XYZ file of C-alpha atoms in Angstrom:
452
model
C 6.365 53.843 43.588
C 10.055 52.913 43.495
C 9.248 49.950 41.211
C 7.373 52.241 38.796
C 10.337 54.578 38.704
C 12.717 51.670 38.097
C 10.488 50.279 35.357
C 11.047 53.451 33.343
C 14.835 52.926 33.499
C 15.683 50.691 30.553
C 18.535 48.172 30.754
C 19.547 47.231 27.164
C 21.244 43.934 28.088
C 18.324 42.739 30.239
C 15.830 43.839 27.581
C 17.623 41.861 24.864
C 17.954 38.755 27.057
C 14.309 38.669 28.229
C 12.960 39.398 24.743
C 14.888 36.444 23.351
C 13.733 34.276 26.255
C 10.045 35.178 25.809
C 10.241 35.526 21.985
C 9.043 39.144 22.070
C 9.575 41.129 18.849
C 7.874 44.394 19.886
C 10.455 47.230 19.959
C 8.180 49.310 22.216
C 8.614 46.896 25.153
C 11.629 47.451 27.414
C 12.830 45.925 30.685
C 14.723 47.375 33.681
C 17.648 45.735 35.478
C 17.522 41.999 36.260
C 16.559 42.492 39.940
C 13.476 44.525 39.002
C 12.613 42.605 35.827
C 12.159 39.114 37.338
C 10.403 37.986 40.500
C 8.869 34.793 41.893
C 5.277 35.206 43.051
C 2.119 33.195 43.636
C -0.442 33.782 40.899
C -3.843 32.166 41.537
C -2.194 30.140 44.303
C 0.495 28.675 42.012
C 4.217 29.601 42.318
C 5.079 31.444 39.116
C 7.798 33.492 37.456
C 6.789 37.085 36.700
C 8.694 39.382 34.334
C 8.055 43.145 34.626
C 8.410 45.467 31.640
C 7.281 48.776 30.161
C 5.222 49.350 27.014
C 5.558 52.874 25.683
C 5.865 54.548 22.296
C 9.062 56.523 21.537
C 6.815 59.401 20.413
C 3.258 60.338 21.268
C 0.587 58.827 18.956
C -0.084 60.758 15.762
C -3.816 61.096 16.349
C -6.579 60.254 18.812
C -8.200 56.864 18.036
C -11.626 58.200 19.064
C -11.950 61.659 17.533
C -9.095 61.321 15.036
C -7.631 64.761 15.851
C -3.928 65.005 14.995
C -1.345 66.276 17.515
C -3.658 66.335 20.554
C -2.345 63.256 22.423
C -0.116 63.521 25.526
C 1.218 61.025 28.081
C -0.999 60.224 31.054
C -0.316 57.443 33.605
C 0.867 53.811 33.662
C -1.480 50.842 33.860
C -0.259 47.344 34.795
C -1.660 44.200 33.168
C -0.622 40.616 33.906
C -0.208 38.678 30.650
C 0.130 34.908 30.719
C 2.988 33.587 28.582
C 4.048 30.084 27.518
C 5.238 28.139 30.617
C 9.014 28.001 31.026
C 10.443 24.705 32.363
C 6.909 23.635 33.344
C 6.512 26.720 35.567
C 3.716 29.253 34.904
C 5.238 32.389 33.390
C 3.681 35.853 33.321
C 4.588 39.267 31.968
C 3.532 42.207 34.139
C 3.405 44.848 31.458
C 3.118 48.484 32.534
C 1.296 50.102 29.630
C 1.681 53.813 29.016
C -1.672 55.603 29.113
C -2.340 58.541 26.769
C -4.915 61.338 26.896
C -6.419 63.407 24.117
C -6.544 67.109 25.004
C -9.324 67.653 22.482
C -11.930 65.075 23.598
C -10.374 64.013 26.941
C -10.348 60.378 25.784
C -7.744 58.118 27.394
C -6.261 54.970 25.898
C -3.319 52.637 26.389
C -0.358 51.742 24.218
C -0.950 48.520 22.318
C 1.306 45.611 21.509
C 1.198 42.699 19.093
C 2.016 40.086 21.747
C -1.545 40.085 23.101
C -5.030 40.796 21.760
C -7.026 43.783 22.980
C -8.817 43.233 26.321
C -7.111 39.859 26.687
C -4.578 38.590 29.225
C -3.413 35.491 27.350
C -0.538 36.098 24.941
C -0.856 35.261 21.257
C 2.127 32.922 21.568
C 0.278 30.911 24.226
C -2.867 30.823 22.079
C -0.939 29.556 19.075
C 0.767 26.939 21.260
C -2.679 25.753 22.405
C -3.954 25.753 18.802
C -0.905 23.740 17.769
C -1.615 21.161 20.487
C -5.278 21.016 19.453
C -4.048 19.508 16.178
C -2.495 16.644 18.118
C -4.235 13.575 19.499
C -4.819 14.807 23.064
C -7.801 16.004 25.098
C -8.609 19.624 25.893
C -8.160 18.910 29.605
C -4.603 17.676 29.017
C -3.814 20.804 26.995
C -5.294 23.005 29.728
C -3.165 21.324 32.402
C -0.050 21.628 30.254
C -0.422 25.407 29.833
C -1.972 26.196 33.257
C -5.289 27.422 31.864
C -8.842 26.137 32.260
C -10.480 23.727 29.775
C -13.037 26.458 29.021
C -10.189 28.763 27.981
C -8.950 26.119 25.551
C -12.497 25.780 24.204
C -12.845 29.567 23.787
C -9.535 29.730 21.914
C -10.705 26.921 19.638
C -13.969 28.778 18.923
C -12.848 32.410 18.740
C -9.411 32.259 17.178
C -10.477 30.465 14.002
C -13.130 30.903 11.380
C -14.497 28.718 8.610
C -14.627 29.700 4.965
C -18.011 29.547 3.236
C -18.310 25.901 2.059
C -20.775 26.771 -0.717
C -18.067 28.641 -2.620
C -16.031 25.435 -2.737
C -15.652 23.792 -6.132
C -16.867 20.227 -5.683
C -14.366 17.626 -6.942
C -14.957 15.129 -9.717
C -15.089 12.259 -7.201
C -16.752 12.471 -3.776
C -16.229 10.015 -0.922
C -19.166 9.817 1.518
C -19.502 7.946 4.799
C -20.881 8.298 8.325
C -19.575 7.970 11.867
C -21.064 8.100 15.344
C -21.612 11.698 16.404
C -22.281 13.544 19.645
C -25.405 13.712 21.791
C -26.416 17.116 20.443
C -26.459 15.893 16.813
C -29.805 15.732 15.019
C -29.276 12.028 14.334
C -27.136 9.317 15.890
C -24.612 9.389 13.042
C -22.858 12.273 11.299
C -22.421 12.552 7.536
C -18.900 13.199 6.245
C -17.624 13.654 2.696
C -14.192 14.311 1.219
C -12.285 14.786 -2.024
C -11.707 11.477 -3.804
C -8.330 12.560 -5.197
C -6.684 14.231 -2.185
C -8.725 12.678 0.644
C -9.208 16.141 2.192
C -12.392 16.462 4.263
C -14.754 19.000 2.703
C -17.451 19.156 5.381
C -19.211 17.263 8.180
C -22.975 17.367 8.782
C -24.634 16.576 12.100
C -27.428 14.677 10.334
C -27.129 11.804 7.847
C -30.800 11.651 6.852
C -31.623 12.231 3.194
C -33.598 15.446 3.653
C -30.704 17.042 5.570
C -28.162 15.936 2.959
C -30.315 17.295 0.117
C -30.935 20.552 1.972
C -27.175 21.019 2.313
C -26.020 20.090 -1.196
C -28.822 21.845 -3.068
C -27.324 25.137 -1.877
C -24.452 24.516 -4.281
C -25.047 25.700 -7.827
C -26.380 23.194 -10.363
C -23.278 23.676 -12.506
C -21.085 22.837 -9.503
C -23.111 19.709 -8.697
C -23.141 18.548 -12.312
C -19.338 18.470 -12.223
C -19.393 15.532 -9.782
C -18.969 12.338 -11.824
C -18.444 9.672 -9.142
C -19.711 9.183 -5.586
C -18.103 6.393 -3.535
C -20.185 5.052 -0.643
C -21.036 1.936 1.341
C -24.149 -0.161 0.781
C -26.459 2.219 2.629
C -29.838 1.648 1.007
C -31.085 5.228 1.403
C -28.164 7.192 -0.054
C -28.546 6.334 -3.786
C -31.935 8.062 -4.059
C -30.581 11.311 -2.633
C -27.314 11.101 -4.596
C -29.107 10.764 -7.952
C -31.244 13.811 -7.194
C -28.350 15.968 -5.961
C -25.725 14.988 -8.551
C -27.481 14.310 -11.893
C -24.326 13.166 -13.728
C -22.789 11.102 -10.927
C -22.152 7.358 -11.024
C -22.424 5.550 -7.671
C -19.500 3.318 -6.682
C -19.785 0.802 -3.844
C -16.594 0.724 -1.807
C -14.696 -2.507 -2.526
C -14.069 -3.132 1.165
C -17.813 -3.372 1.822
C -18.288 -5.815 -1.058
C -15.663 -8.161 0.373
C -17.157 -7.619 3.820
C -20.554 -8.733 2.503
C -19.003 -11.925 1.092
C -17.091 -12.582 4.320
C -20.166 -12.033 6.450
C -22.208 -14.468 4.331
C -19.653 -17.297 4.678
C -18.923 -16.509 8.319
C -22.616 -16.774 9.225
C -22.710 -20.183 7.546
C -19.604 -21.228 9.511
C -21.257 -20.199 12.781
C -24.393 -22.136 11.829
C -22.352 -25.307 11.165
C -20.335 -24.697 14.318
C -23.494 -24.646 16.456
C -24.731 -27.835 14.814
C -21.419 -29.580 15.545
C -21.406 -28.463 19.182
C -23.765 -31.253 20.238
C -22.389 -33.834 17.782
C -18.623 -33.445 17.966
C -17.091 -30.879 20.320
C -13.665 -31.044 18.628
C -15.241 -30.064 15.311
C -16.913 -27.136 17.050
C -13.599 -25.996 18.546
C -11.747 -26.287 15.239
C -14.380 -24.254 13.391
C -14.252 -21.625 16.100
C -10.471 -21.397 16.322
C -9.405 -21.504 12.666
C -12.050 -19.217 11.188
C -9.432 -16.943 9.589
C -8.228 -19.724 7.311
C -11.782 -20.222 6.017
C -12.197 -16.544 5.087
C -8.742 -16.247 3.493
C -8.494 -16.291 -0.301
C -7.307 -19.764 -1.297
C -4.327 -18.467 -3.311
C -3.036 -16.776 -0.144
C -3.103 -19.997 1.896
C 0.214 -21.756 2.442
C 0.143 -25.265 0.946
C 3.844 -26.064 1.434
C 4.909 -25.050 4.937
C 3.782 -27.510 7.622
C 3.153 -26.367 11.177
C 1.873 -27.871 14.404
C -1.695 -27.005 15.367
C -2.944 -27.926 18.879
C -6.345 -29.226 17.757
C -4.760 -31.515 15.158
C -2.944 -33.664 17.737
C 0.221 -31.627 17.110
C 0.565 -33.081 13.637
C 2.447 -31.107 11.009
C -0.183 -29.922 8.530
C -0.465 -27.100 6.011
C -3.063 -24.319 6.064
C -4.866 -25.835 3.083
C -5.132 -29.167 4.926
C -6.654 -27.352 7.904
C -9.292 -25.812 5.610
C -10.014 -29.162 3.929
C -10.587 -30.710 7.353
C -13.032 -27.953 8.337
C -14.943 -28.277 5.063
C -15.308 -32.025 5.524
C -17.608 -31.468 8.513
C -20.552 -30.322 6.356
C -21.254 -30.622 2.613
C -23.378 -27.465 2.551
C -20.542 -25.528 4.151
C -18.137 -26.860 1.507
C -20.517 -25.797 -1.269
C -20.769 -22.265 0.162
C -16.976 -22.103 0.511
C -16.395 -23.015 -3.144
C -18.823 -20.323 -4.363
C -17.237 -17.817 -1.986
C -13.768 -18.553 -3.404
C -15.048 -18.254 -6.985
C -16.559 -14.827 -6.252
C -13.436 -13.714 -4.418
C -11.243 -14.773 -7.339
C -13.330 -12.883 -9.920
C -13.424 -9.881 -7.603
C -9.637 -9.768 -7.217
C -9.173 -10.122 -10.992
C -11.739 -7.315 -11.606
C -13.858 -9.675 -13.724
C -17.253 -8.104 -13.020
C -19.152 -9.996 -15.748
C -17.961 -13.380 -14.451
C -18.627 -12.186 -10.896
C -22.314 -11.591 -11.628
C -22.575 -14.729 -13.765
C -21.791 -16.708 -10.598
C -24.361 -14.713 -8.598
C -27.091 -15.272 -11.188
C -26.357 -19.017 -11.439
C -26.408 -19.958 -7.755
C -27.551 -23.579 -7.111
C -31.111 -24.111 -5.884
C -29.968 -26.309 -3.008
C -27.632 -23.596 -1.680
C -28.118 -22.494 1.927
C -30.928 -19.898 1.981
C -29.313 -17.374 4.320
C -26.004 -17.573 2.420
C -27.833 -17.199 -0.891
C -29.839 -14.235 0.383
C -26.671 -12.411 1.487
C -25.072 -12.902 -1.926
C -28.220 -11.911 -3.814
C -28.168 -8.585 -1.983
C -25.194 -7.612 -4.175
C -27.376 -7.937 -7.281
C -29.461 -4.989 -6.027
C -26.353 -2.840 -6.539
C -25.216 -4.419 -9.813
C -24.183 -1.208 -11.549
C -22.458 0.207 -8.459
C -20.518 -3.022 -7.866
C -19.441 -3.111 -11.521
C -18.223 0.480 -11.172
C -16.209 -0.567 -8.124
C -14.440 -3.275 -10.140
C -14.055 -1.101 -13.224
C -12.887 2.191 -11.644
C -9.927 2.875 -9.294
C -11.831 4.879 -6.641
C -12.414 3.611 -3.101
C -13.359 4.937 0.326
C -9.999 4.028 1.863
C -8.884 7.639 2.393
C -12.129 8.586 4.114
C -12.134 5.437 6.257
C -8.690 6.500 7.480
C -10.123 9.901 8.459
C -12.950 8.143 10.316
C -10.397 6.134 12.286
C -8.678 9.404 13.200
C -12.013 10.848 14.378
C -12.598 7.769 16.547
C -9.137 8.263 18.083
C -10.027 11.901 18.857
C -13.302 10.806 20.456
C -11.635 8.094 22.538
C -8.802 10.334 23.793
C -11.225 13.149 24.601
C -13.474 10.628 26.434
C -16.256 11.520 24.008
C -17.155 14.973 22.701
C -20.357 16.481 24.052
C -20.497 19.311 21.528
C -20.643 18.681 17.780
C -19.187 22.104 16.981
C -16.065 21.489 19.069
C -15.536 18.056 17.544
C -15.951 19.457 14.030
C -13.556 22.327 14.720
C -10.858 19.977 16.007
C -11.199 17.717 12.974
C -10.921 20.664 10.591
C -8.077 22.171 12.598
C -6.223 18.885 12.213
C -7.002 19.023 8.485
C -5.881 22.701 8.434
C -9.151 23.815 6.824
C -9.453 26.768 9.226
C -7.764 30.174 9.142
C -6.876 32.735 11.806
C -8.850 35.955 12.083
C -7.353 39.266 10.960
C -7.915 42.555 12.916
C -9.417 45.643 11.287
C -7.504 48.961 11.028
C -8.916 52.394 11.947
C -8.242 55.472 9.847
C -7.195 58.867 11.307
C -8.580 62.292 10.409
C -6.881 65.673 10.678
C -8.115 68.401 13.045
C -10.193 71.028 11.243
C -9.565 74.704 11.847
């Protein structure tokens, strides 16, 4: 009882100091003297610092929040609530706030004074919630955030779910260029991979679907208006064989662009498979040839203009002789004539690709020698199935680089979090990092005057 009496005695200096310490802006909260305002207690078995203060209005409320009658509210009793604040010096910090209770003489309804430092029926301060939301934007797991702020991982998950909302994606104006890709999703996804697409100009993620199959993609995009979908002129994607059919149906005016990285990757994979084939053949004939092909594979895949033909270095497998990178490649090509033939065609294609000469690029593909290695030839011929898309890639400046960077970020999130089990949580964290989510706003209640 003595503490309750002391709580009502305001100390201006202590009130100012504690408010600055806890970043409290509410003028209705006051604190008593230092000895009564701060104590060290065990909360949930953890030594904590507890501040004690009073929440009361300078005047009685204007009207009853239930019946709306004006001038019928009087003071009632005090009710204590323990509010968790942001930890101070890595010590759990709480605010024991004694809230003034009020009673309506007209309807006998009782209610408490409210404050903006905490939501209604909640014991976690808004400042702590925003600190958790801020950390959710960083590359760290929910468990680490929970340990940092002395809350449970479920609390962090609830804050992530309840304190944000998503705008209606179908009101979004689709950009002129769309970047589409997929990444490995969670166990509760409808398919093994998720579908992600972003703005080609800004790189901002527009949405993520938990299914990459064509029917799911069409079901999603066909909810956008036809006028909105007709505004999409370019769609950048990898060489996924199923996407073009859905893209043409969804976006009637869109041109498909194959990402340049995947074109080069297709060329690299074709030559690398031939190198491995020759390497296995040389394993039984000449082990040193096998080792050289295995060790210096990067030189074979490098564009010939980027190889150093002047600087000589020592290479262990060349008896420590001083040789250039081009001499290393020439030695590797001398092991097999078919390998040398594939390498020359590879370099021709790579040169035309880098110079954006798409006509010459396809002239080489259409004039491949008959005696060329079948597997190598088959890999190159696959590009002719996407002739128009590959030409668009060489003719236009768009690429999937921005979206690939976002995918790398998602993989970092998944690795740090030791794998997400819930698609919704993973999607929320990605969008929170992208700042595509907004905080919720409370509704206000109107008062009514007492009738005679």
